[in-house]
Coordinates of C-alpha atoms and ligand atoms in Angstrom, one line a residue:
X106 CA 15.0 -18.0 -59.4
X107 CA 15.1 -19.3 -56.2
X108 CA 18.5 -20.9 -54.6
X109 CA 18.6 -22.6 -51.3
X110 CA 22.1 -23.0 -50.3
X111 CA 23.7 -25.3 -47.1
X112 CA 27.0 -24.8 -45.5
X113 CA 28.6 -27.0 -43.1
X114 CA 32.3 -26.7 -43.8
X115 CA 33.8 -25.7 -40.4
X116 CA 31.4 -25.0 -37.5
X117 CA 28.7 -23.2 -38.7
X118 CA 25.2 -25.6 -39.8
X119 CA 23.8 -22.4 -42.0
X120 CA 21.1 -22.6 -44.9
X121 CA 19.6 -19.8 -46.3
X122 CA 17.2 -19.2 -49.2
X123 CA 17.8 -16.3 -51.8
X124 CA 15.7 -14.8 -54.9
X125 CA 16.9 -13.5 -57.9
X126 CA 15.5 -11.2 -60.8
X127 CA 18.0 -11.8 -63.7
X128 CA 15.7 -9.4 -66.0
X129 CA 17.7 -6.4 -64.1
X130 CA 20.5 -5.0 -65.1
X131 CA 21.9 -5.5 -62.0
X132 CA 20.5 -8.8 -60.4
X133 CA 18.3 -8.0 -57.6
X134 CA 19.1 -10.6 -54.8
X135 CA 16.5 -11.0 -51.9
X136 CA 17.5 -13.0 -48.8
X137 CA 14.7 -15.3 -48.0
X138 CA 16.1 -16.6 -44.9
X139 CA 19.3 -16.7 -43.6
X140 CA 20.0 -19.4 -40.6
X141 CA 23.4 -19.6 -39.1
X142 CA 23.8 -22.6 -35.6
X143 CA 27.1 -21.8 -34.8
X144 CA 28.6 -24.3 -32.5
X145 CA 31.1 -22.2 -31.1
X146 CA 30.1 -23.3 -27.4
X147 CA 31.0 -26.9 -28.0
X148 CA 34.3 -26.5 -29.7
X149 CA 35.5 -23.5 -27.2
X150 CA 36.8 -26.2 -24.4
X151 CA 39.2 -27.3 -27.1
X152 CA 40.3 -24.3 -28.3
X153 CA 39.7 -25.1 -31.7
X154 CA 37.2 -26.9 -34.3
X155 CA 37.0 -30.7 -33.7
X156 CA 36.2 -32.3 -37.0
X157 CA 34.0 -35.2 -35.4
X158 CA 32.2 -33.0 -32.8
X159 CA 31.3 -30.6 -36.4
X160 CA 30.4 -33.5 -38.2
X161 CA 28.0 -35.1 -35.2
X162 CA 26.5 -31.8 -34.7
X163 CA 26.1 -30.7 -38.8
X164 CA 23.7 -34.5 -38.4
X165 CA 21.8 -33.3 -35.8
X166 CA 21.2 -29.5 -36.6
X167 CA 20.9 -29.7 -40.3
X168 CA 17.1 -30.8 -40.2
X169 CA 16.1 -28.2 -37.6
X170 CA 17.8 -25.5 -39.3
X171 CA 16.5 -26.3 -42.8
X172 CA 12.9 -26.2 -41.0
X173 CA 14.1 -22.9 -39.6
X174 CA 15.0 -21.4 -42.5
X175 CA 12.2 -22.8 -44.8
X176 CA 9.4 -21.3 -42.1
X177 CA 11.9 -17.7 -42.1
X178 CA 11.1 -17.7 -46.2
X179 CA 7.5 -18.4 -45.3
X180 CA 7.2 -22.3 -47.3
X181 CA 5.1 -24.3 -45.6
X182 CA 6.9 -27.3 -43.4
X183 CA 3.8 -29.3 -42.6
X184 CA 1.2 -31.8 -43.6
X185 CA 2.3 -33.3 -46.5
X186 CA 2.6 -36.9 -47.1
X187 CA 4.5 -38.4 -50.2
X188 CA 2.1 -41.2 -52.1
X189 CA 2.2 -44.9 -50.3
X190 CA 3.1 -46.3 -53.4
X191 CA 6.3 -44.4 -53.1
X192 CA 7.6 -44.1 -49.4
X193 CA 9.3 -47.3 -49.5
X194 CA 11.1 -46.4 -52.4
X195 CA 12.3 -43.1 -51.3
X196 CA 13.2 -44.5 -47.5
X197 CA 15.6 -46.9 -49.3
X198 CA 17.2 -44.7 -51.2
X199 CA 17.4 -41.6 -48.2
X200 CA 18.9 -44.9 -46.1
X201 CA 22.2 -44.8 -49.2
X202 CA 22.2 -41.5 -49.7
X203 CA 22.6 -40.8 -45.7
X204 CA 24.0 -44.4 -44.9
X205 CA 27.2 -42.3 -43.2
X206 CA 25.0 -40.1 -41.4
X207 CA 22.8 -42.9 -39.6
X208 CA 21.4 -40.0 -36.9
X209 CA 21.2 -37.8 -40.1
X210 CA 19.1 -40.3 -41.8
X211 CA 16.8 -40.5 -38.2
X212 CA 16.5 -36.9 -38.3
X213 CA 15.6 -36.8 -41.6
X214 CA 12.8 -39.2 -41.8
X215 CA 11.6 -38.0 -38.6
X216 CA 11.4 -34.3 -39.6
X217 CA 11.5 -33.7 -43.0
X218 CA 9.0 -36.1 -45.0
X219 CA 6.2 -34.1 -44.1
X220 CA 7.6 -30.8 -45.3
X221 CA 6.1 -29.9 -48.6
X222 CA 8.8 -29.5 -51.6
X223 CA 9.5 -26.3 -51.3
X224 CA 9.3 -24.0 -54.5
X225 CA 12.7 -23.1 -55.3
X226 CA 14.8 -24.5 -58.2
X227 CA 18.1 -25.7 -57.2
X228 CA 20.3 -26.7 -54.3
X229 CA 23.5 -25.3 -53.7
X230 CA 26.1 -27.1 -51.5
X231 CA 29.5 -26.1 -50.3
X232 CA 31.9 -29.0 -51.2
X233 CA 35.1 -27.7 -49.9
X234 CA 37.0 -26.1 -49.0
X235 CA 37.3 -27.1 -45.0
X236 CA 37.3 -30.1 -42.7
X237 CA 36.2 -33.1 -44.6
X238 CA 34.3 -35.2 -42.4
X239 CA 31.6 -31.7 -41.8
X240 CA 31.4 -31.3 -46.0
X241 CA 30.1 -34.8 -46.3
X242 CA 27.4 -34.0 -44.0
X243 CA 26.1 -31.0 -45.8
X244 CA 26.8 -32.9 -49.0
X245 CA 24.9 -35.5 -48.4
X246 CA 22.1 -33.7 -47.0
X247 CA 21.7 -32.1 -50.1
X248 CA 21.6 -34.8 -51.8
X249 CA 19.0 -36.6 -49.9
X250 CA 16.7 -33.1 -50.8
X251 CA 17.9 -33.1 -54.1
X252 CA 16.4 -36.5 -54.8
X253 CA 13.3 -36.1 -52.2
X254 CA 12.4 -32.9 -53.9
X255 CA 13.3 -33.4 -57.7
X256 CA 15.5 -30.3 -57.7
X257 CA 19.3 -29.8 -59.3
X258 CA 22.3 -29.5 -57.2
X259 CA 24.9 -26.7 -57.5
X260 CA 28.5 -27.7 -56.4
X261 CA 29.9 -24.0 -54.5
X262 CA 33.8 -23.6 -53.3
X263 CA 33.2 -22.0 -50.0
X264 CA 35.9 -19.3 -50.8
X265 CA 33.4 -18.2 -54.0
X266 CA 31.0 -17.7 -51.3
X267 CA 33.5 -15.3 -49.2
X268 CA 33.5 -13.4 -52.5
X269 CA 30.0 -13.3 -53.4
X270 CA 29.1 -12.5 -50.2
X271 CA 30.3 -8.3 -51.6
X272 CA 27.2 -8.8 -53.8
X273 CA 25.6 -8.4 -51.0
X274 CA 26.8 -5.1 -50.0
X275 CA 25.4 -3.4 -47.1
X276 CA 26.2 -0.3 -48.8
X277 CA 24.3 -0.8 -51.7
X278 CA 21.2 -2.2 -49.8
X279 CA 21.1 0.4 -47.9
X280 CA 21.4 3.0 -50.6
X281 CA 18.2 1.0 -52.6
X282 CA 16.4 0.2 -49.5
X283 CA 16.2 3.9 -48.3
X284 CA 14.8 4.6 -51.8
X285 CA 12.5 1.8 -51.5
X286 CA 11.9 3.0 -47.7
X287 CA 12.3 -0.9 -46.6
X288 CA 14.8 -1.7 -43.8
X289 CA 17.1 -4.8 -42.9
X290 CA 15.8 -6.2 -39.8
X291 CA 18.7 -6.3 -37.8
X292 CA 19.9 -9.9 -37.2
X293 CA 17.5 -11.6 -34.7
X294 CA 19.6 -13.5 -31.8
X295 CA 17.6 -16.9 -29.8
X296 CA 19.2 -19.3 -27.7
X297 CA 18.6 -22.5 -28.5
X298 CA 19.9 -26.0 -27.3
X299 CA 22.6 -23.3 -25.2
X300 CA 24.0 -22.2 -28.8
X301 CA 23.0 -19.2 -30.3
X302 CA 21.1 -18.6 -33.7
X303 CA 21.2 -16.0 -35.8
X304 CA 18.2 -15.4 -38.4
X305 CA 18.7 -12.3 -40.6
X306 CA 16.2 -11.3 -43.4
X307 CA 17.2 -8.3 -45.6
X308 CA 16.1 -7.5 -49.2
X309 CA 17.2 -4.5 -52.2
X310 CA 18.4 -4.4 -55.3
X311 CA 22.6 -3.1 -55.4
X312 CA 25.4 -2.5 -58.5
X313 CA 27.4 -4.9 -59.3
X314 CA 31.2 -5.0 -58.8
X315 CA 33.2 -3.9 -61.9
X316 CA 35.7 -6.5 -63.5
X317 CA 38.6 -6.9 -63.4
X318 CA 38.3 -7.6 -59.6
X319 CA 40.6 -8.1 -56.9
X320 CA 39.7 -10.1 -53.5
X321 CA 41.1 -10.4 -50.8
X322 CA 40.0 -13.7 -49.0
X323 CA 41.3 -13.8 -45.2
X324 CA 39.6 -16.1 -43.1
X325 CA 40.8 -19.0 -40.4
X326 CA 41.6 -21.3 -43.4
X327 CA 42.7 -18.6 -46.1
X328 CA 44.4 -15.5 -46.9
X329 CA 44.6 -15.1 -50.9
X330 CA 44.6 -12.4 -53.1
X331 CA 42.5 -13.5 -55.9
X332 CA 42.0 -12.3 -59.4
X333 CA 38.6 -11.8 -61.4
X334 CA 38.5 -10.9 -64.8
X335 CA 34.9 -12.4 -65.1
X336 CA 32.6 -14.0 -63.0
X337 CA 33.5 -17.6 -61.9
X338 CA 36.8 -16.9 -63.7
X339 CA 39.6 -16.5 -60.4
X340 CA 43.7 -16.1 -60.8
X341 CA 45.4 -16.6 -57.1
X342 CA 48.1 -13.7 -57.1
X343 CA 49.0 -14.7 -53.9
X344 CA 48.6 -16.7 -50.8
X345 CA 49.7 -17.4 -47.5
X346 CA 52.6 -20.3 -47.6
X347 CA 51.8 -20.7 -43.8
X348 CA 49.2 -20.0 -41.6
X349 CA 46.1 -18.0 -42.7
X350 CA 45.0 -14.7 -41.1
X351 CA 42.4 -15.5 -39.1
X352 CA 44.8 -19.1 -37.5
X353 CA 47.6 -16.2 -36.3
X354 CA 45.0 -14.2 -34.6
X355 CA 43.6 -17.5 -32.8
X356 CA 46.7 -18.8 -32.1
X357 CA 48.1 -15.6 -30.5
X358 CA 44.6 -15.4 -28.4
X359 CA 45.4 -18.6 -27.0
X360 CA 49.1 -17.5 -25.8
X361 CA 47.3 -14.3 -24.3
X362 CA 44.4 -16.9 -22.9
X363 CA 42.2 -15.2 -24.7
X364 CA 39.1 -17.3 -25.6
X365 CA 38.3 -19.1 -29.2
X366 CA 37.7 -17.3 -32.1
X367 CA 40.7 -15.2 -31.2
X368 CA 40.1 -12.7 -33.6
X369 CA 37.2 -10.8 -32.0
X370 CA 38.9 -11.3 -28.6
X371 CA 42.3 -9.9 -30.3
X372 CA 40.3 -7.1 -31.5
X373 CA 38.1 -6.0 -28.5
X374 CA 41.3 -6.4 -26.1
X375 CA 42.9 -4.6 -28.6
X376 CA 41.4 -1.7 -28.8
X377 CA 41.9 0.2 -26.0
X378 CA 45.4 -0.8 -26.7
X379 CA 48.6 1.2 -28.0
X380 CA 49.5 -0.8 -31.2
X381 CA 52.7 0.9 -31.2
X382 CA 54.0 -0.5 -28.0
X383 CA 55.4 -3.7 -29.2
X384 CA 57.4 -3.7 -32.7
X385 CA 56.0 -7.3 -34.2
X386 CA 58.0 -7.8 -37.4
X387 CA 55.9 -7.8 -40.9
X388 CA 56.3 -11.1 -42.3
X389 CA 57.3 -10.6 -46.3
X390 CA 55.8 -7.2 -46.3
X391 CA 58.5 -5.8 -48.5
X392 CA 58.9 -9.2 -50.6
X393 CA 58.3 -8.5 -54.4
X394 CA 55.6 -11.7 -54.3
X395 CA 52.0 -11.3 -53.4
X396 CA 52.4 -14.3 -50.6
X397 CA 52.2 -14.3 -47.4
X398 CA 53.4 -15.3 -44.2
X399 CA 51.7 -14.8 -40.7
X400 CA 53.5 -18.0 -38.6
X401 CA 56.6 -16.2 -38.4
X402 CA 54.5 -13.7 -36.8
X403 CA 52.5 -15.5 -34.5
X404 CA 56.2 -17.2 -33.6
X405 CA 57.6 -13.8 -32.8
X406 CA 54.7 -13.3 -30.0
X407 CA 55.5 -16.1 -28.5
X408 CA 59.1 -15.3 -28.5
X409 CA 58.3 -12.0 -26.8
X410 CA 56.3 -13.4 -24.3
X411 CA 58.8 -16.4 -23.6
X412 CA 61.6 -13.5 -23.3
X413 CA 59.3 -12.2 -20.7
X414 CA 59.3 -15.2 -19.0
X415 CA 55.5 -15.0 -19.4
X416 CA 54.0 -17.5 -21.9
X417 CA 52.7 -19.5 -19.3
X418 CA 51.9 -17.4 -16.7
X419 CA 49.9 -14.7 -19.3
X420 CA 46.3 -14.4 -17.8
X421 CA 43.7 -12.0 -17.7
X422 CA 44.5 -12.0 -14.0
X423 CA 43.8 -8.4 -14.0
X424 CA 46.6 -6.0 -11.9
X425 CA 49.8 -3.7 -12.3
X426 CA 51.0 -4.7 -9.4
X427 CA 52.1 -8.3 -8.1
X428 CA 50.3 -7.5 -4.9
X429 CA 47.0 -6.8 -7.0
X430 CA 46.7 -9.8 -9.1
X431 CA 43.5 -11.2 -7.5
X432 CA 42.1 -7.9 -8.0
X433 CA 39.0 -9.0 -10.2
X434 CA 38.2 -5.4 -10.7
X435 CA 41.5 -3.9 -11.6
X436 CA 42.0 -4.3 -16.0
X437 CA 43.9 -7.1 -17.4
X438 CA 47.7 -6.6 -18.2
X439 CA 50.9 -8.7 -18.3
X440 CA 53.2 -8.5 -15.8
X441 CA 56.9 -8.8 -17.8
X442 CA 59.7 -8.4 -15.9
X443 CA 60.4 -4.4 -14.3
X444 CA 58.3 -3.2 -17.0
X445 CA 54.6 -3.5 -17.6
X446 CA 52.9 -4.2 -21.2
X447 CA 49.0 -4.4 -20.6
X448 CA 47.6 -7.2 -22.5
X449 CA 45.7 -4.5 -24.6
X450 CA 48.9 -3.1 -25.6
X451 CA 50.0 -6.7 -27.0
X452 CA 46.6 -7.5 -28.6
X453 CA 46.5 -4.3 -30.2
X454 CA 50.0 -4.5 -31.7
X455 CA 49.8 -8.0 -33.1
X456 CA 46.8 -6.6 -34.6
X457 CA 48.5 -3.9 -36.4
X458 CA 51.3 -5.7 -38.2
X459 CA 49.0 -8.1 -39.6
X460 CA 46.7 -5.4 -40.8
X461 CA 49.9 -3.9 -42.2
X462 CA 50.9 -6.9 -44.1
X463 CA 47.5 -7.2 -45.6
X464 CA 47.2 -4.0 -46.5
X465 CA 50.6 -3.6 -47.6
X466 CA 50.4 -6.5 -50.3
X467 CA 46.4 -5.5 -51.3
X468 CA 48.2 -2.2 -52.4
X469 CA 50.9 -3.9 -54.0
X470 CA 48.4 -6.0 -55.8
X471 CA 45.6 -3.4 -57.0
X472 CA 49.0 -1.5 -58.3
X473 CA 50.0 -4.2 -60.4
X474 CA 46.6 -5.5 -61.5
X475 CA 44.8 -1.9 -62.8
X476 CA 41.5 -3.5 -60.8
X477 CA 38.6 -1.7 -61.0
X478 CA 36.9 -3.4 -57.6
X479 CA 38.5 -4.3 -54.7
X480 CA 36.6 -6.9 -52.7
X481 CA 37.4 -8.5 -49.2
X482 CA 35.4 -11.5 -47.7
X483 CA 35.9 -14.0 -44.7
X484 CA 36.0 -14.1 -41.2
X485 CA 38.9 -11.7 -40.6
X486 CA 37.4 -9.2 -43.3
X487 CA 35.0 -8.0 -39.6
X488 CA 38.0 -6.8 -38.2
X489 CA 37.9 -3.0 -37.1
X490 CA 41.1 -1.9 -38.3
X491 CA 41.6 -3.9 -41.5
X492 CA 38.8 -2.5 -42.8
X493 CA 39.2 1.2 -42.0
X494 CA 43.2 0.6 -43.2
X495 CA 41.3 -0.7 -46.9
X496 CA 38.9 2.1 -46.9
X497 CA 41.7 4.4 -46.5
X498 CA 43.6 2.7 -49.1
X499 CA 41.4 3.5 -52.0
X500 CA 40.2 6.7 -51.1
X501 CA 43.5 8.0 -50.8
X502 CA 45.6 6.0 -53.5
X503 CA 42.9 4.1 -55.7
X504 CA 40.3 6.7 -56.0
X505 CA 38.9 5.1 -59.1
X506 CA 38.7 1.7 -57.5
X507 CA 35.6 0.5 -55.6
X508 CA 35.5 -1.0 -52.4
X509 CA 32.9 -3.8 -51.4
X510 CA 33.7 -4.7 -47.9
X511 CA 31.7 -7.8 -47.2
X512 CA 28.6 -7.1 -45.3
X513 CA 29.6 -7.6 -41.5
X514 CA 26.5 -9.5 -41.2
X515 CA 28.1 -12.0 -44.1
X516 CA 31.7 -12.1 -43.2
X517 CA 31.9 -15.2 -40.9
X518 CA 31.0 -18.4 -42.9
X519 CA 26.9 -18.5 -43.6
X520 CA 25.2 -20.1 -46.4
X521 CA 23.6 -16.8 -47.8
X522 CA 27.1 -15.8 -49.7
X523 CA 27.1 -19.5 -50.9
X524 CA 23.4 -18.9 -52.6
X525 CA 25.2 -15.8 -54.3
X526 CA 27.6 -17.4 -55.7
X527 CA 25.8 -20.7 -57.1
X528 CA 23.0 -17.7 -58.5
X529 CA 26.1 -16.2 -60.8
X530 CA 26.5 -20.4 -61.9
X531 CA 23.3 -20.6 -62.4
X532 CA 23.6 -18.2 -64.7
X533 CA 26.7 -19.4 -66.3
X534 CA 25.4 -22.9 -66.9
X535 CA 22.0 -24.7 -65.9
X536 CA 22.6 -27.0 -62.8
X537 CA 22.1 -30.8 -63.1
X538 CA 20.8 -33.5 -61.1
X539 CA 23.7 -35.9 -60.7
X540 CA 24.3 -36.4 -57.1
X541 CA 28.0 -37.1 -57.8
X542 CA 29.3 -34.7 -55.9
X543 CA 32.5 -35.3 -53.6
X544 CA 34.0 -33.2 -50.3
X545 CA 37.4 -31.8 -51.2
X546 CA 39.2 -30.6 -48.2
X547 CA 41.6 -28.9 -50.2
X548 CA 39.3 -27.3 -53.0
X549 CA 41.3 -24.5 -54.5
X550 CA 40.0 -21.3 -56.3
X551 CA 41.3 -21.9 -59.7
X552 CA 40.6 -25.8 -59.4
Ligands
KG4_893 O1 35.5 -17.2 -42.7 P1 35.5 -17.7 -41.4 O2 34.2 -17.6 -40.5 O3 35.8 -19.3 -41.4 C1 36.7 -19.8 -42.3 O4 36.3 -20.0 -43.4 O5 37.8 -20.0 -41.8 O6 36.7 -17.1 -40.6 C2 36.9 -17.4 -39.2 C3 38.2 -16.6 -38.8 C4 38.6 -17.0 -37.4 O7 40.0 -17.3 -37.5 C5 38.4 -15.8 -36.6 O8 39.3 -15.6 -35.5 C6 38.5 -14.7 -37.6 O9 37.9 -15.2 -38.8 N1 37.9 -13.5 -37.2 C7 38.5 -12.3 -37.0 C8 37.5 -11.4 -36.6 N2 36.3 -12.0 -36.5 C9 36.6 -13.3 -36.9 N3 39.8 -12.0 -37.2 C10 40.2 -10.7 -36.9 N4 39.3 -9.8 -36.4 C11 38.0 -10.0 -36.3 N5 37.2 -9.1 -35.8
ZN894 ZN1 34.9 -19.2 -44.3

């Protein structure tokens, strides 16, 4: 079975193509293609995604980037020509389908009516969560392809994805692959239009995750502790009742004018930091709950730096000493008060108490929930430190439990974990063709 799967909730325009063997005992899932545009460039002046900006760029990548990833899978993208009897047909109803997406629609006719129907058998779509107006986009898109190409559509909740993407596992590929002496290319980096491009291709055959499962979702939008006692089949144990993970660590970039996504900047300031050197609180960490809460957090940051007098001076104007703060070579550090906290010091400390709070309640959770699998998808699941705090966590206390970190490769949002998951619905129950499909900003996991 072949899935091709789009993802445009946030700012990512991704669509890859996947194969599956369901013979196997495990299912043997080869990536096809794998095409992330990030737009990251554009939304960086504003510190943040901008719904419209996502939405105008999803129109104008999403042609390009299916072309990308159709010629990655090797299908052929050329010289075909639907019968004259029926273009005028199909251009009327591509002008409904796309009639919110007019530069969509342009692209569309433009690019795409020559490109043979590719020989997969269903379309998988992310239809929320994330910012409504980029949903639609991808939604719509794959509803255009869906009725070009005569192929079923498979609704996905983008949070699934963050989960499926552990069936994925980089440990498990490479275990198979070394047997089968094939290795991952490593992810291929262009530069195109000034944004950047990541094409991965990887293939091998892995063991499934054992049920019941716990995940741990933490991304910009999310932080939920979710429960699996079959595929498809989720229980949130807990959640954040604030910000998510991933929002604290942007939000405390900006105070430390670090740039956008904080979390990467957090982490690489961090690390030659002393996470010690600032005593954050821990948000709930000893609450009884499996909730959540990281704005308290993120408050007390700026409440340390405001004590300091320093939340709007903070800059990476690099110097220990007043006299040396045009230094450009000198490292980066706040200068608070007598004292001096390096910027590192901060990064690295914020860093720790909300990797202590995550780990902290993931304990608390596997302890109640006897799970056999631990799992942890989304953006924040690349972090360093979380991971190595999780890896210590069940080899030391949950020997019996298995870890599948998501794949770094798969943690920030791509369209490859949201094949995964529509593969294991696929499975569950055959897709249809109705096109009524609607963007839910709010989508949750048990929904
Ligand atoms: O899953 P994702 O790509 O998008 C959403 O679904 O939200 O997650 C993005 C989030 C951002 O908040 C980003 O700052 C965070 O993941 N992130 C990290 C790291 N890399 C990305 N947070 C902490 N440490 C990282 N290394
Ligand atoms: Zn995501």
């Amino acid at each position: 079975m072949r899935i091709l799967a789009i993802e445009t909730s946030c700012d990512e325009t991704a669509i890859s193509i996947i194969e599956s063997k369901e013979e196997k005992k495990y299912p043997e899932i080869k990536v096809l293609a794998n095409v992330v545009l990030s737009q990251i460039k554009i939304h960086k002046p504003f510190g943040g995604v901008v719904p419209n900006l996502a939405m105008r760029e999803h129109q104008k990548n999403l042609p390009h980037v299916l072309k990308l990833a159709l010629k990655e899978g090797k299908f052929s993208i050329s010289d075909f020509r639907f019968p004259i009897s029926k273009q005028n047909k199909i251009n009327k109803k591509l002008e409904t389908l796309l009639s919110r997406e007019p530069e969509l629609f342009k692209l569309f006719k433009k690019e795409l009516l020559s490109v043979p129907p590719p020989d997969i058998d269903a379309i998988a779509v992310t239809y929320g969560p994330g910012l409504e107006p980029a949903l639609w986009v991808g939604i719509n898109f794959a509803k255009a392809l869906s009725y070009l190409w005569n192929k079923p559509l498979i609704p996905v909740n983008h949070l699934e994805g963050h989960i499926y993407a552990a069936w994925l596992s980089d440990e498990n590929l490479r275990e198979t692959l070394s047997t089968k002496d094939l290795t991952p290319k490593p992810p291929l980096l262009t530069k195109e239009r000034g944004e950047k491009r990541e094409i991965i291709s990887l293939q091998g055959v892995r063991s499934e995750p054992q049920f019941p499962l716990l995940s741990l979702i933490v991304s910009g939008g999310h932080t939920e502790l979710v429960l699996m006692k079959k595929h498809l089949d989720y229980k949130i144990l807990g959640e954040t009742l604030d910000d998510a993970a991933g929002e604290a660590f942007d939000k405390v970039a900006k105070m430390l004018k670090l740039g956008y996504p904080g979390g990467p900047e957090i982490s690489k300031a961090g690390e030659k930091g002393n996470s010690r050197a600032v005593n954050f609180p821990r948000p709930m960490i000893n609450s009884k709950d499996l909730n959540f809460s990281f704005s308290g957090l993120k408050t007390s940051v700026l409440y340390f730096l405001k004590n300091q007098n320093l939340a709007s001076e903070i800059s990476l104007a690099p110097s220990r000493k007043k006299s040396e703060l045009n230094s450009a070579t000198a490292r980066p550090h706040l200068e608070i008060s007598d004292a001096s906290f390096r910027l590192e010091d901060i990064a690295a400390s914020f860093e720790q108490a909300a990797v202590d709070v995550l780990v902290s309640k993931t304990k608390k959770a596997l302890e109640n929930s006897k799970a056999k699998t631990l799992v942890v998808g989304g953006g924040v699941a690349a972090n360093k430190k979380l991971r190595a705090a999780l890896e210590k966590l069940v080899s030391e206390k949950f020997p019996k439990t298995s870890l599948f970190l998501s794949p770094m490769w798969l943690t920030g949002d791509n369209a490859t974990m949201i094949a995964a998951a529509a593969y294991f619905k696929v499975l569950k129950k055959k897709p249809s063709k109705n096109l009524d499909i609607k963007a839910q900003g709010n989508l949750r996991l048990s929904d």
